[in-house]
């Protein structure tokens, strides 16, 4: 483990005066920019659908380098890891020994796994600066919609606590139903998902902060694009770039309240917030606290309200009626939507032990296939990204060997 200190480290690019030969610079600024652009275009061709074998080979090598770096970091923190292992062993013993404490253990296990599931989905949704899996549209949004439809059909939210079973059955008695009761029913999973999206903003923050403090040029194209954006004048930028600069200035000048404002609304320009705050050395708890409150509390309630109102009973019925008003295709499109809604309502009123209808609507079949395709695309994007990272390592080593 003596060589762990250098594990995963990239060769540092020289910054400052260029090497000279006979008093002349070896490479001009233009030549360096052209070489970087050529290397970037070469890396972008390294994808599974163009070069599958080479991409998988580079992905495997990058994965091994990443795993080695993680193992070395764990070894450096071995006292903490040892303490966590002891705690895990004690929890395992408590989990296996019978006693009156088992009901509390089972309750904590269920809640912990449920929260970890949604936090993980939230991290996946925000990691990668916008290239992650958009799990709100694929998981949290449909989950809130299904609970909303069940609540209006049952007239109550007294069905089981999350994690829900495969079949939600309406209770025998009806209670009072309101917008607030539905919000309360899905608050835990929504807030956990929002907390996960806030955690997903931390890696670029730490990368940019470390780069600013060390003065070294980081091995990250997003950070390089960010610095190029700051160097450009506003007149030379398009609307999207000017908007990003405006968000950057708001965060830099207003601080906590600026970060909170940007994190509290569905904001695609928040992608560079972590880099911005890290670059300008915003304190960690200022950045993470504002991001956590904005995403896990304010923004999530806005999104929940939108989904719940959209899938309330009268809105859904109006939407189905509007589909029927579409010329020529209206009746054909309206029928499967009505069948799907009726099937979902029927499932809610099945008593336990009764048979559940096995007929599958083509809408649910289509949604399942879309989810599978999106997950596969996300996995492919991870493989491509890691393969391109390894290709960048090779290009940097080659350029370093030329300058030595």
XYZ file of C-alpha atoms in Angstrom:
404
model
C 0.000 0.000 0.000
C 3.020 2.283 -0.040
C 2.237 3.370 -3.576
C -1.351 4.293 -2.745
C -0.527 7.968 -2.491
C -0.080 8.144 -6.234
C -2.977 5.905 -7.169
C -5.395 7.372 -9.610
C -3.425 10.620 -9.916
C -3.165 12.174 -13.338
C 0.023 13.696 -14.662
C -0.061 17.403 -13.935
C -0.086 19.658 -16.972
C 2.617 22.318 -16.828
C 1.259 25.816 -16.394
C 3.325 28.909 -16.942
C 6.141 29.734 -19.325
C 6.446 27.388 -22.263
C 9.562 25.454 -22.986
C 11.694 27.068 -25.639
C 13.977 25.804 -28.320
C 16.534 28.248 -29.764
C 14.621 31.053 -28.029
C 11.333 30.177 -29.800
C 8.218 28.626 -28.202
C 7.713 25.003 -29.191
C 3.928 25.352 -29.560
C 1.929 28.477 -30.070
C -1.351 29.036 -28.239
C -3.196 28.250 -31.452
C -1.374 24.963 -31.933
C -2.153 23.918 -28.341
C -5.840 24.740 -28.782
C -5.950 22.835 -32.074
C -4.329 19.809 -30.472
C -6.791 19.873 -27.576
C -9.698 20.156 -29.993
C -8.352 17.260 -32.069
C -7.882 15.096 -28.968
C -11.406 15.933 -27.798
C -12.913 14.968 -31.154
C -10.937 11.736 -31.138
C -12.214 10.851 -27.667
C -15.814 11.568 -28.632
C -15.649 8.821 -31.260
C -14.859 6.294 -28.510
C -18.387 4.957 -27.923
C -19.905 1.480 -27.806
C -21.796 1.768 -31.090
C -18.668 2.802 -33.028
C -15.730 1.061 -31.342
C -17.243 -1.534 -28.965
C -14.125 -3.619 -28.254
C -11.785 -0.677 -27.711
C -14.402 1.115 -25.603
C -14.914 -1.921 -23.349
C -11.137 -2.389 -23.072
C -10.577 1.228 -22.022
C -13.586 1.075 -19.687
C -12.122 -1.975 -17.916
C -8.736 -0.291 -17.477
C -10.325 2.922 -16.162
C -12.497 0.887 -13.796
C -9.435 -0.875 -12.382
C -7.656 2.466 -11.880
C -10.748 3.879 -10.142
C -11.090 0.839 -7.879
C -7.411 1.057 -6.966
C -7.857 4.720 -6.056
C -10.854 3.913 -3.860
C -9.014 1.087 -2.107
C -6.071 3.370 -1.418
C -8.310 6.081 0.004
C -10.008 3.508 2.248
C -6.588 2.312 3.393
C -5.607 5.859 4.293
C -8.814 6.091 6.364
C -8.471 2.569 7.763
C -9.275 3.597 11.344
C -12.627 4.999 10.279
C -13.283 1.956 8.090
C -12.403 -0.358 10.990
C -14.822 1.494 13.273
C -17.606 1.226 10.682
C -16.930 -2.503 10.300
C -17.266 -3.015 14.056
C -20.537 -1.069 14.041
C -21.775 -3.170 11.123
C -20.912 -6.388 12.960
C -22.799 -5.231 16.068
C -25.833 -4.315 13.975
C -25.714 -7.725 12.278
C -25.662 -9.437 15.679
C -28.635 -7.360 16.851
C -30.430 -8.163 13.614
C -30.040 -11.947 14.057
C -30.669 -12.298 17.793
C -34.331 -12.833 18.673
C -35.944 -10.534 21.197
C -38.379 -7.683 21.777
C -36.049 -5.349 19.911
C -36.728 -7.111 16.613
C -39.798 -5.008 15.763
C -37.703 -1.846 16.030
C -34.908 -3.427 14.016
C -37.337 -4.439 11.244
C -38.885 -0.977 11.234
C -35.489 0.734 10.956
C -34.421 -1.712 8.249
C -37.503 -0.971 6.156
C -37.174 2.798 6.531
C -33.420 2.803 5.897
C -33.683 0.749 2.716
C -36.597 2.866 1.471
C -34.718 6.117 2.096
C -31.484 4.752 0.598
C -33.394 3.715 -2.539
C -34.704 7.234 -3.181
C -31.447 8.954 -2.190
C -29.625 6.724 -4.668
C -32.081 7.596 -7.427
C -31.613 11.283 -6.628
C -27.830 10.997 -6.871
C -28.175 9.228 -10.230
C -30.404 12.026 -11.459
C -27.919 14.839 -10.809
C -24.510 13.191 -11.104
C -22.618 13.886 -14.310
C -23.626 17.541 -14.695
C -26.865 16.893 -16.520
C -25.977 13.588 -18.195
C -27.412 11.441 -15.428
C -30.539 9.330 -15.392
C -33.566 11.609 -14.992
C -35.163 9.537 -12.266
C -37.899 12.039 -11.422
C -39.642 11.413 -14.745
C -39.013 7.665 -14.606
C -39.526 6.849 -10.920
C -40.545 9.590 -8.491
C -43.070 11.325 -10.761
C -44.939 8.087 -11.610
C -44.806 7.071 -7.939
C -46.447 10.334 -6.816
C -48.985 10.008 -9.644
C -49.927 6.459 -8.623
C -50.368 7.458 -4.968
C -52.483 10.454 -6.064
C -54.760 8.292 -8.245
C -55.075 5.730 -5.432
C -55.880 8.415 -2.860
C -58.689 9.927 -4.956
C -60.115 6.504 -5.855
C -59.969 5.181 -2.278
C -61.044 8.446 -0.678
C -58.250 7.886 1.835
C -54.484 7.573 2.202
C -54.692 4.878 4.874
C -53.167 2.236 2.608
C -49.857 0.746 3.846
C -46.874 2.857 4.795
C -43.988 2.886 2.303
C -42.396 0.817 0.961
C -45.704 -0.178 -0.570
C -46.518 -3.787 -1.491
C -46.960 -4.767 -5.126
C -50.711 -4.305 -4.767
C -52.186 -1.289 -2.966
C -55.660 -2.159 -1.646
C -58.135 0.531 -0.630
C -59.130 0.446 3.069
C -62.657 -0.597 3.983
C -63.524 2.821 5.373
C -63.105 6.127 3.603
C -61.500 9.117 5.266
C -60.963 12.720 4.374
C -58.797 13.387 1.348
C -57.097 16.671 0.561
C -54.095 18.020 -1.262
C -52.155 18.250 2.005
C -52.792 14.610 2.969
C -51.424 13.414 -0.381
C -48.380 15.674 -0.008
C -47.771 14.219 3.461
C -48.097 10.677 2.106
C -45.247 11.082 -0.395
C -43.119 13.579 1.563
C -40.498 11.086 2.784
C -39.573 9.635 -0.609
C -39.719 13.061 -2.299
C -37.431 14.678 0.276
C -34.990 11.761 0.146
C -34.861 12.038 -3.646
C -34.237 15.785 -3.354
C -31.461 15.172 -0.817
C -29.883 12.744 -3.278
C -29.878 15.370 -6.029
C -28.153 17.783 -3.616
C -25.485 15.171 -2.792
C -24.937 14.664 -6.522
C -23.790 18.296 -6.810
C -20.864 17.763 -4.407
C -18.215 16.095 -6.664
C -17.861 19.083 -9.053
C -17.805 21.428 -6.030
C -14.883 19.600 -4.406
C -13.054 19.299 -7.746
C -13.293 23.017 -8.497
C -12.418 24.009 -4.919
C -9.317 21.775 -4.870
C -8.223 23.145 -8.253
C -8.581 26.751 -7.083
C -6.683 26.158 -3.837
C -3.846 24.186 -5.456
C -3.552 26.352 -8.551
C -3.308 23.230 -10.724
C -5.329 22.830 -13.891
C -7.908 20.080 -13.205
C -8.520 17.163 -15.515
C -12.130 18.110 -16.190
C -13.542 19.475 -19.438
C -16.569 21.009 -17.722
C -14.283 23.073 -15.496
C -12.226 24.161 -18.489
C -15.385 25.237 -20.325
C -16.462 27.124 -17.207
C -13.191 29.071 -17.106
C -13.462 29.811 -20.841
C -16.993 31.101 -20.252
C -15.750 33.470 -17.532
C -13.017 34.807 -19.808
C -15.417 35.636 -22.634
C -17.258 38.930 -22.801
C -21.046 38.852 -22.614
C -21.365 40.329 -26.103
C -19.585 37.298 -27.561
C -21.896 34.757 -25.905
C -25.206 33.299 -26.920
C -28.311 33.474 -24.742
C -27.581 30.213 -22.895
C -24.045 31.318 -22.029
C -25.221 34.737 -20.838
C -27.830 33.029 -18.669
C -25.153 30.806 -17.114
C -22.971 33.846 -16.436
C -25.969 35.586 -14.813
C -26.514 32.581 -12.526
C -22.803 32.519 -11.713
C -22.817 36.221 -10.789
C -25.963 35.796 -8.685
C -24.364 32.954 -6.724
C -21.078 34.846 -6.340
C -22.629 38.113 -5.124
C -25.660 36.979 -3.098
C -24.145 33.821 -1.610
C -26.488 31.590 0.419
C -29.687 33.247 -0.769
C -28.524 33.170 -4.399
C -27.735 29.443 -4.220
C -31.057 28.821 -2.456
C -32.977 30.725 -5.131
C -31.305 28.818 -7.969
C -31.763 25.436 -6.259
C -35.408 26.037 -5.325
C -36.774 26.116 -8.864
C -36.511 23.556 -11.689
C -33.396 25.145 -13.149
C -31.323 23.457 -15.889
C -28.693 26.193 -15.436
C -27.919 24.862 -11.927
C -25.668 22.233 -13.520
C -22.586 24.416 -13.036
C -23.485 25.566 -9.517
C -21.076 23.156 -7.876
C -18.202 24.262 -10.093
C -19.100 27.932 -9.583
C -19.219 27.672 -5.782
C -16.047 25.597 -5.632
C -14.176 27.977 -7.940
C -15.114 31.030 -5.850
C -14.367 29.163 -2.588
C -17.907 29.354 -1.222
C -17.890 27.608 2.207
C -19.092 24.016 2.074
C -22.050 24.391 4.428
C -23.160 27.560 2.664
C -23.258 25.693 -0.650
C -24.569 22.338 0.559
C -27.005 23.784 3.096
C -28.624 26.086 0.546
C -28.676 23.332 -2.091
C -30.187 20.800 0.331
C -32.935 23.166 1.519
C -33.672 24.311 -2.013
C -33.801 20.878 -3.637
C -35.099 18.653 -0.815
C -37.692 21.063 0.651
C -38.743 23.961 -1.582
C -38.252 22.516 -5.070
C -39.660 19.103 -4.141
C -42.892 20.636 -2.807
C -43.276 22.604 -6.049
C -42.787 19.442 -8.115
C -45.084 17.401 -5.871
C -47.844 19.994 -6.143
C -47.541 19.997 -9.929
C -47.773 16.193 -10.209
C -50.577 15.858 -7.650
C -52.685 18.577 -9.275
C -52.026 17.143 -12.732
C -53.162 13.659 -11.681
C -56.119 14.681 -9.529
C -59.370 13.001 -10.551
C -61.083 15.867 -12.346
C -57.913 16.914 -14.199
C -57.303 13.351 -15.429
C -60.887 13.017 -16.612
C -60.625 16.324 -18.472
C -57.364 15.223 -20.089
C -58.940 11.967 -21.302
C -61.911 13.909 -22.676
C -59.577 16.291 -24.502
C -57.762 13.328 -26.058
C -61.099 12.188 -27.486
C -61.537 15.590 -29.141
C -58.424 15.126 -31.309
C -59.518 14.888 -34.960
C -59.345 11.439 -36.606
C -57.159 9.750 -33.933
C -59.028 10.965 -30.840
C -61.303 7.960 -30.300
C -58.522 5.462 -30.988
C -56.192 7.175 -28.508
C -58.846 7.730 -25.867
C -59.823 4.058 -25.566
C -56.481 2.667 -24.226
C -56.183 5.551 -21.743
C -59.661 4.858 -20.379
C -58.956 1.124 -20.193
C -55.698 1.747 -18.356
C -57.338 4.046 -15.774
C -60.233 1.639 -15.240
C -57.821 -1.270 -14.779
C -55.821 0.674 -12.197
C -58.988 1.600 -10.308
C -60.168 -2.014 -10.343
C -56.893 -3.226 -8.852
C -57.303 -0.840 -5.913
C -60.578 -2.493 -4.899
C -59.416 -6.119 -5.003
C -59.499 -7.803 -1.617
C -56.433 -9.625 -0.448
C -56.463 -13.233 -1.556
C -58.531 -12.546 -4.641
C -57.086 -13.046 -8.077
C -55.572 -10.017 -9.760
C -56.334 -9.416 -13.436
C -53.348 -10.368 -15.552
C -54.277 -8.437 -18.680
C -51.649 -5.864 -19.496
C -52.433 -2.566 -21.156
C -50.123 -1.486 -23.960
C -49.505 1.855 -22.194
C -48.000 0.148 -19.140
C -46.033 -2.197 -21.422
C -44.703 0.792 -23.366
C -43.722 2.666 -20.200
C -41.813 -0.361 -18.873
C -39.888 -0.642 -22.138
C -39.076 3.088 -22.087
C -37.698 2.731 -18.538
C -35.554 -0.252 -19.585
C -34.225 1.651 -22.620
C -33.397 4.719 -20.500
C -31.551 2.612 -17.911
C -29.584 0.824 -20.646
C -28.687 4.154 -22.235
C -27.497 5.455 -18.860
C -25.291 2.394 -18.349
C -23.861 2.818 -21.852
C -23.140 6.496 -21.133
C -21.172 5.472 -18.019
C -19.127 2.967 -20.029
C -18.451 5.551 -22.760
C -17.526 8.244 -20.229
C -15.055 6.036 -18.367
C -13.511 4.812 -21.615
C -13.054 8.410 -22.772
C -11.487 9.273 -19.413
C -8.879 6.567 -19.937
C -8.259 7.789 -23.485
C -7.654 11.265 -22.055
C -5.107 9.803 -19.635
C -3.205 8.315 -22.556
C -3.326 11.569 -24.526
C -2.034 13.548 -21.556
C 0.809 11.093 -20.934
C 1.754 11.333 -24.592
C 1.735 15.135 -24.566
C 3.737 15.163 -21.312
C 6.355 12.843 -22.785
C 6.758 15.192 -25.758
C 7.378 18.229 -23.566
C 9.965 16.522 -21.350
